[in-house]
XYZ file of C-alpha atoms in Angstrom:
473
model
C 26.836 -5.973 12.474
C 23.471 -7.376 13.598
C 23.818 -10.299 11.128
C 27.082 -11.360 12.696
C 25.423 -11.596 16.106
C 22.450 -13.454 14.670
C 24.707 -16.283 13.621
C 26.171 -16.552 17.092
C 22.979 -16.253 19.111
C 20.989 -19.217 17.848
C 19.434 -20.977 20.850
C 19.681 -17.999 23.181
C 16.337 -17.223 24.826
C 14.740 -13.993 23.536
C 14.971 -12.349 26.952
C 18.689 -12.794 27.020
C 19.445 -11.717 23.474
C 20.226 -8.086 24.201
C 22.475 -9.056 27.094
C 24.190 -11.710 25.078
C 24.869 -9.263 22.270
C 26.276 -6.669 24.519
C 28.651 -9.221 26.133
C 29.732 -10.277 22.594
C 30.361 -6.615 21.616
C 32.503 -6.096 24.698
C 34.514 -9.217 24.067
C 35.078 -8.298 20.399
C 36.133 -4.787 21.349
C 38.538 -6.056 24.033
C 40.076 -8.617 21.595
C 40.520 -5.853 18.933
C 42.195 -3.528 21.402
C 44.635 -6.297 22.408
C 45.504 -7.131 18.869
C 46.118 -3.411 18.055
C 48.486 -3.174 21.014
C 50.381 -6.179 19.669
C 50.733 -4.449 16.317
C 51.956 -1.247 17.985
C 54.631 -3.226 19.874
C 56.180 -4.025 16.493
C 56.552 -0.260 15.637
C 59.163 2.228 16.748
C 59.752 6.006 16.768
C 57.647 8.207 14.452
C 55.910 5.120 12.958
C 54.631 4.294 16.373
C 53.352 7.771 17.138
C 51.572 7.968 13.806
C 50.086 4.440 14.188
C 48.812 5.271 17.707
C 46.878 8.244 16.286
C 45.561 6.117 13.389
C 44.481 3.339 15.771
C 42.664 5.803 18.073
C 40.525 6.743 15.051
C 40.049 3.123 14.089
C 38.988 2.111 17.572
C 36.160 4.752 17.543
C 35.070 3.525 14.084
C 35.121 -0.130 15.164
C 33.185 0.722 18.323
C 30.442 2.384 16.260
C 30.425 -0.506 13.846
C 29.702 -2.926 16.776
C 26.725 -0.727 17.806
C 25.034 -0.646 14.402
C 21.801 -2.681 14.570
C 20.508 -2.509 10.991
C 20.013 0.025 8.131
C 21.216 3.474 9.073
C 18.056 5.100 7.709
C 14.381 4.625 8.506
C 12.849 4.995 5.047
C 9.544 6.619 6.120
C 11.460 9.380 7.826
C 13.120 10.492 4.546
C 11.751 13.799 3.142
C 12.663 16.002 0.283
C 14.937 18.882 1.408
C 13.157 22.247 1.895
C 13.426 24.419 -1.202
C 15.741 26.986 0.384
C 18.230 24.324 1.471
C 19.257 23.594 -2.112
C 19.914 26.843 -4.054
C 20.054 26.993 -7.861
C 23.522 28.125 -8.992
C 21.999 30.849 -11.146
C 20.639 32.487 -8.022
C 24.072 32.458 -6.368
C 25.774 33.783 -9.567
C 23.252 36.567 -9.969
C 24.714 38.453 -7.011
C 27.347 40.981 -8.130
C 30.980 40.101 -7.179
C 32.933 42.798 -5.199
C 35.470 44.895 -7.040
C 38.207 43.159 -5.128
C 38.154 39.381 -4.804
C 41.585 39.159 -3.134
C 40.196 39.281 0.418
C 37.843 36.345 -0.246
C 40.497 34.307 -2.062
C 42.988 34.823 0.716
C 40.598 33.024 3.096
C 40.488 29.966 0.870
C 42.479 26.724 0.705
C 42.091 24.252 -2.125
C 42.201 20.600 -0.973
C 42.481 17.674 -3.447
C 41.757 14.164 -2.489
C 44.843 12.376 -3.729
C 44.738 8.968 -2.156
C 43.860 6.853 -5.227
C 46.063 4.773 -7.512
C 45.734 4.600 -11.250
C 45.295 0.833 -11.260
C 41.762 0.875 -12.681
C 43.193 2.581 -15.801
C 46.156 0.150 -15.998
C 48.672 2.679 -14.551
C 51.115 2.322 -11.661
C 51.397 4.979 -9.011
C 49.109 7.767 -8.016
C 46.246 8.480 -10.391
C 47.002 12.216 -10.120
C 50.170 11.618 -12.187
C 48.346 10.242 -15.242
C 48.649 12.550 -18.312
C 45.176 13.757 -19.304
C 45.695 16.648 -21.737
C 48.707 17.939 -23.694
C 51.057 15.881 -21.467
C 49.602 17.652 -18.400
C 48.675 15.411 -15.465
C 45.753 15.908 -13.138
C 48.160 17.468 -10.659
C 49.678 19.756 -13.305
C 46.273 21.126 -14.216
C 45.382 21.706 -10.556
C 48.639 23.660 -9.951
C 48.049 25.709 -13.150
C 44.537 26.650 -12.059
C 45.535 27.877 -8.585
C 48.723 29.623 -9.903
C 46.472 31.495 -12.405
C 44.209 32.688 -9.560
C 47.190 33.799 -7.406
C 48.724 35.716 -10.257
C 45.506 37.324 -11.552
C 44.296 38.493 -8.155
C 47.660 38.785 -6.385
C 46.595 36.279 -3.736
C 47.952 33.377 -1.729
C 45.603 30.410 -2.257
C 47.532 27.314 -1.177
C 47.009 23.759 -2.431
C 46.699 20.892 0.030
C 46.922 17.271 -1.063
C 45.434 14.561 1.094
C 47.653 11.594 0.217
C 47.344 8.013 1.281
C 50.246 5.615 2.143
C 49.798 4.370 -1.426
C 50.433 7.736 -3.050
C 52.531 9.784 -0.592
C 56.026 8.875 -1.559
C 55.547 9.205 -5.382
C 53.596 12.428 -4.999
C 56.280 14.074 -2.806
C 58.978 13.258 -5.358
C 57.012 15.007 -8.152
C 56.184 18.084 -6.078
C 59.798 19.333 -6.532
C 58.844 20.363 -10.131
C 56.496 22.964 -8.794
C 59.049 24.750 -6.588
C 59.053 27.917 -8.701
C 55.238 28.017 -9.281
C 53.311 30.680 -7.431
C 51.425 28.079 -5.294
C 52.305 26.862 -1.807
C 51.767 23.179 -1.705
C 51.151 21.184 1.547
C 50.493 17.552 2.047
C 49.176 15.315 4.825
C 48.408 11.620 4.966
C 45.174 9.787 5.397
C 45.070 7.314 8.240
C 46.184 3.675 7.762
C 43.716 1.197 9.126
C 43.954 -2.559 9.445
C 41.679 -4.757 7.235
C 39.522 -7.022 9.448
C 39.029 -10.795 9.028
C 35.349 -11.129 8.079
C 34.944 -14.177 10.413
C 36.917 -13.280 13.539
C 36.540 -9.508 13.242
C 40.215 -9.115 14.121
C 43.037 -7.510 12.154
C 44.655 -9.553 9.419
C 48.034 -7.833 9.881
C 50.758 -9.545 11.902
C 52.952 -6.511 12.368
C 53.014 -2.814 11.511
C 54.987 -3.265 8.272
C 53.603 -2.978 4.764
C 55.763 -5.447 2.832
C 55.699 -9.206 2.341
C 52.691 -10.854 3.927
C 51.499 -7.468 5.156
C 51.414 -5.853 1.659
C 47.642 -5.840 1.360
C 46.395 -5.905 4.939
C 46.134 -2.101 5.328
C 43.832 0.392 3.711
C 43.081 4.088 3.597
C 39.623 4.478 5.215
C 37.722 6.539 2.626
C 37.759 10.329 2.197
C 35.630 10.847 5.316
C 38.933 10.437 7.180
C 39.979 13.943 5.934
C 38.600 15.648 9.125
C 40.581 13.636 11.662
C 43.749 13.335 9.532
C 43.762 17.066 8.714
C 43.310 17.931 12.351
C 45.956 15.408 13.595
C 48.514 16.636 11.059
C 48.686 20.112 12.644
C 48.066 21.645 9.241
C 44.501 22.641 10.080
C 45.667 24.775 12.955
C 48.506 26.238 10.878
C 46.118 27.395 8.126
C 43.702 28.922 10.645
C 46.577 30.861 12.158
C 47.409 32.154 8.689
C 43.879 33.581 8.369
C 42.357 30.827 6.165
C 38.645 30.205 6.790
C 37.339 27.717 4.214
C 38.541 24.751 2.250
C 37.285 23.761 -1.199
C 37.519 20.009 -1.349
C 37.191 17.841 -4.433
C 38.457 14.624 -6.085
C 41.663 15.329 -8.023
C 40.273 13.411 -11.019
C 37.258 15.723 -11.360
C 38.459 18.203 -13.951
C 35.374 20.303 -13.544
C 36.115 21.105 -9.900
C 37.730 24.522 -10.133
C 37.481 27.400 -7.686
C 34.156 29.100 -8.269
C 34.247 32.787 -7.261
C 30.420 33.020 -6.981
C 30.162 30.242 -4.460
C 33.170 31.601 -2.570
C 31.653 35.054 -2.368
C 28.347 33.582 -1.171
C 30.205 31.858 1.637
C 32.272 34.734 2.934
C 29.539 37.391 2.601
C 27.091 35.709 4.991
C 26.416 37.591 8.265
C 28.397 36.124 11.193
C 25.351 34.568 12.955
C 24.221 32.780 9.819
C 27.562 31.729 8.361
C 27.205 28.637 6.240
C 29.710 26.000 7.464
C 29.248 23.509 4.699
C 28.217 23.684 1.027
C 27.772 20.581 -1.159
C 27.684 21.066 -4.834
C 25.003 18.842 -6.405
C 23.872 18.544 -10.023
C 20.933 17.088 -11.910
C 20.960 13.309 -12.063
C 20.954 11.489 -15.365
C 20.551 7.751 -15.978
C 24.306 7.428 -15.735
C 24.264 8.768 -12.173
C 21.537 6.626 -10.550
C 23.895 5.222 -7.925
C 25.157 8.588 -6.816
C 24.485 9.891 -3.290
C 21.680 12.426 -2.940
C 20.597 15.038 -0.369
C 17.534 14.378 1.841
C 15.901 15.923 4.838
C 16.141 13.607 7.812
C 15.472 14.417 11.489
C 15.275 18.112 10.494
C 18.826 18.054 9.093
C 20.211 18.078 5.592
C 21.767 14.655 5.073
C 23.642 12.726 2.323
C 21.987 9.442 1.519
C 24.227 6.838 -0.205
C 22.982 3.805 -2.067
C 24.759 1.526 0.495
C 22.418 2.894 3.269
C 19.212 2.223 1.286
C 17.134 -0.899 2.340
C 17.032 -3.354 -0.516
C 13.229 -2.913 -0.925
C 13.798 0.764 -1.790
C 16.842 0.613 -4.023
C 14.841 1.079 -7.276
C 13.087 4.027 -5.680
C 16.462 5.548 -4.768
C 17.645 5.165 -8.378
C 14.599 6.961 -9.636
C 15.491 10.147 -11.588
C 12.035 11.540 -10.834
C 12.059 11.256 -6.994
C 15.744 11.873 -6.297
C 16.618 14.422 -8.970
C 20.150 15.480 -7.865
C 23.386 13.816 -6.775
C 26.561 14.732 -4.885
C 29.508 15.846 -7.061
C 31.824 15.641 -4.022
C 32.769 19.306 -4.557
C 32.566 20.644 -1.005
C 33.128 23.996 0.716
C 33.769 23.640 4.435
C 34.616 25.909 7.296
C 38.011 25.295 8.897
C 36.903 26.629 12.226
C 33.856 24.303 12.217
C 36.074 21.261 11.422
C 38.301 22.171 14.415
C 35.317 22.602 16.717
C 33.612 19.360 15.676
C 36.891 17.335 15.937
C 37.566 18.714 19.426
C 34.007 17.983 20.566
C 34.194 14.511 19.003
C 30.930 15.460 17.243
C 31.704 14.614 13.595
C 28.895 12.177 12.673
C 29.347 10.004 9.572
C 27.708 6.758 8.612
C 30.014 3.726 8.412
C 30.455 2.087 4.968
C 31.280 -1.606 5.316
C 33.333 -2.526 2.271
C 33.912 -6.298 1.732
C 37.090 -7.385 -0.103
C 38.808 -10.582 -0.978
C 42.626 -10.632 -0.664
C 44.865 -12.289 -3.236
C 45.090 -15.432 -1.076
C 41.295 -15.749 -1.073
C 40.758 -14.466 2.495
C 37.592 -12.510 2.997
C 38.017 -9.201 4.796
C 36.021 -6.013 5.487
C 37.232 -2.386 5.678
C 35.364 0.260 7.569
C 35.157 3.539 5.723
C 33.417 6.951 5.821
C 32.580 9.519 3.105
C 33.504 13.222 3.480
C 30.037 14.445 2.395
C 28.293 12.292 5.067
C 29.387 14.813 7.722
C 27.072 17.512 6.280
C 24.560 16.917 8.996
C 27.171 17.850 11.684
C 27.676 21.383 10.389
C 25.553 24.520 10.984
C 23.556 26.189 8.217
C 24.596 23.529 5.654
C 23.519 24.225 2.075
C 23.335 22.450 -1.258
C 23.969 24.360 -4.498
C 22.609 22.839 -7.743
C 25.521 23.566 -10.071
C 25.839 23.178 -13.873
C 26.942 19.704 -15.047
C 30.191 21.208 -16.258
C 31.416 21.231 -12.704
C 31.338 17.441 -12.629
C 33.864 16.063 -15.155
C 35.409 13.018 -13.528
C 37.931 10.847 -15.357
C 37.288 7.342 -14.000
C 37.850 5.335 -17.158
C 39.715 5.426 -20.448
C 36.390 6.357 -22.085
C 36.348 9.457 -19.976
C 39.938 10.182 -20.842
C 39.097 10.108 -24.554
C 36.450 12.823 -24.044
C 38.709 15.238 -22.177
C 41.576 14.787 -24.607
C 39.368 15.592 -27.614
C 38.352 18.898 -29.293
C 35.175 18.875 -27.220
C 37.106 20.801 -24.671
C 39.524 23.745 -24.792
C 42.242 24.169 -22.118
C 43.185 27.506 -20.600
C 45.057 28.151 -17.395
C 44.549 24.520 -16.307
C 40.749 24.569 -16.743
C 38.777 22.664 -19.364
C 35.682 24.291 -20.910
C 33.292 22.848 -23.467
C 34.034 24.116 -26.983
C 31.709 26.820 -28.254
C 31.667 24.983 -31.580
C 29.611 22.141 -30.120
C 25.955 22.811 -30.725
C 24.553 20.954 -27.719
C 25.841 21.348 -24.195
C 25.732 17.649 -23.152
C 28.814 15.373 -23.465
C 28.575 12.380 -25.796
C 28.086 8.904 -24.292
C 31.318 6.940 -24.945
C 31.737 3.338 -24.067
C 35.044 1.777 -25.168
C 35.378 -2.021 -25.044
C 37.654 -4.350 -23.148
C 40.544 -3.681 -25.525
C 40.679 -0.111 -24.214
C 40.630 -0.526 -20.421
C 44.300 0.447 -19.971
C 45.797 3.809 -20.886
C 48.669 2.148 -22.766
C 46.270 0.016 -24.885
C 44.170 3.092 -25.633
C 47.170 5.141 -26.735
C 48.329 2.430 -29.210
C 44.820 2.156 -30.720
C 44.303 5.925 -31.266
C 46.970 7.395 -33.571
C 45.338 10.707 -32.927
C 42.216 11.796 -31.049
C 39.157 11.899 -33.337
C 37.053 15.047 -34.034
C 34.137 14.617 -31.579
C 32.376 17.970 -31.821
C 29.234 16.471 -33.425
C 29.355 13.085 -31.675
C 26.300 11.938 -29.740
C 27.129 8.278 -28.883
C 30.149 5.914 -29.402
C 30.356 2.330 -28.479
C 33.401 0.284 -29.413
C 33.110 -3.394 -28.652
C 35.724 -5.032 -30.891
C 39.427 -4.893 -31.551
C 39.563 -1.551 -33.387
C 42.390 0.905 -34.112
C 41.625 4.492 -35.094
C 43.860 6.170 -37.653
C 44.710 9.844 -38.106
C 42.100 12.577 -38.720
C 39.014 10.610 -37.939
C 35.768 12.548 -37.478
C 33.007 10.907 -35.322
C 29.380 11.887 -35.696
C-alpha cells in the first residue's frame, strides 16, 4: 500500500507526508464504502443479507490493507522456533492410545477446503469431483475415510465442506449420492469479495450479479476466510452445541490428509489449562518445497512465514533447506471454542496477501486474501508437529495424478498408502510435458498406468503415448 501513496505524494513536503497519507486513506475508504453500498442496492432478499455480511469482512480487510506500510516482517526479529514448539511425530505417536477412541472421535469434525476448480488440470467444475483412483473422486475418498472411522469406532464424525461460489452448486448436486453413507455432511460458503481496480482501488463490479460483464469481478478470498465464514454460517455454533471441540482442516486435494488418531489423542488429552488450540502439521522441506510457508518464532509467538512476506533481499535465504527445514502442509487441527472466542473479540490476526490478476479484457486488478495457517499466532498454546511426508500427498498436476493412480499406492477405506513392495520410501519425481497438462489428454496417452514400483525419475517432454503393461525404472 505504501507504494501507491508514494506515487501520489510527489512534491509533498516531508513534514506533511504522514498527514497527506492519512487523508488519502480516509478518502479511499470512504469511496470504497460508497461503492459497496451502490452494489448492495442492486441486491434483494437473501442475496442482500449474505452480501452485507461478506462486505463487512471485506471492509475490515480493505481497512487493514490501507494501513500496511511495508513488509509485514522485520527480518532481524525472525528466530527459529523453540524446540518444544515443534514436536516430532514419533514422540506424539509413542504415547499409548486409550482402549476406547470413540469419545475423542466424537469431539472431532473433518473440514475440507473445497473452493477450488479443476481448471488447472483442464477440467470443468469443482476439483473435488475429478476421478483420482478406481473412478473415485477426491470427495468419494474423503467420504469413504470418514465412514470407515464411524463404522469401526461407532462414532459420529461429520464432514464439513467449505465451498466457494464457484463450487457450491455442483457440489450440492453430487452430495445426494452420499445420502445412505454413515457420514453427516454439512456445507457452508466462503465469502464473495469484489476484485479491486489496481489504479483506482475501487470495485470493478457494477452490480451484485455474477453473469455477463460481472462474470470475473468476484473472488473467494483465500482459505483464511474459513474463520469468519464458518462463524457467520451458524454451523460453528451448531457443532459446538452438539459437543464437537476440534476441527481437522485440510485441502481436499491432499490425499495424505486423513484423520490421525495419535494427533487427535494428543489434543484432547491435554490438561484444561494447557489445552492446545491450534496444531499445524509440518514436514521436512525438499528442493521441491522451497516456496512453502514455514514456522518461525516472532515476537514470542509461533508464526507462519510465507514467501510473499519475505523482503526480496532475503528470498534466497527463505528458500534455503538448511535454515528453514520444514514447511506447512496445511493440515490443521483447531479448537472450535477458540475460533468462536477470537471471532467475537475480532482478534483473528492474519497477514494480507495481495494477489495481482489481469482480467480477460486486460484490466489489472488486485484481490486481498488471507491464509488459514496465518492465524496460528492468535491461538493459545499453538504447536507444530513434524509429520511423515506421507501426510502430504497433494494432487496439483497431472504428473501428481499419475503417481496416485499407479501401483506405488494401495487403496483401502479411502486412504492411500505407499506399497510395501517399493524399496525406498520416497516418491519418484515425475514431470510430464505440455502434452499432458489436461486430464483428458493424459487419459488418451496412457492406455494403462505403468508399473512404477522401481521408478526414481521420469521426465516426458515430447508427444508420447504409453501402451499397455509398461514398466518404468
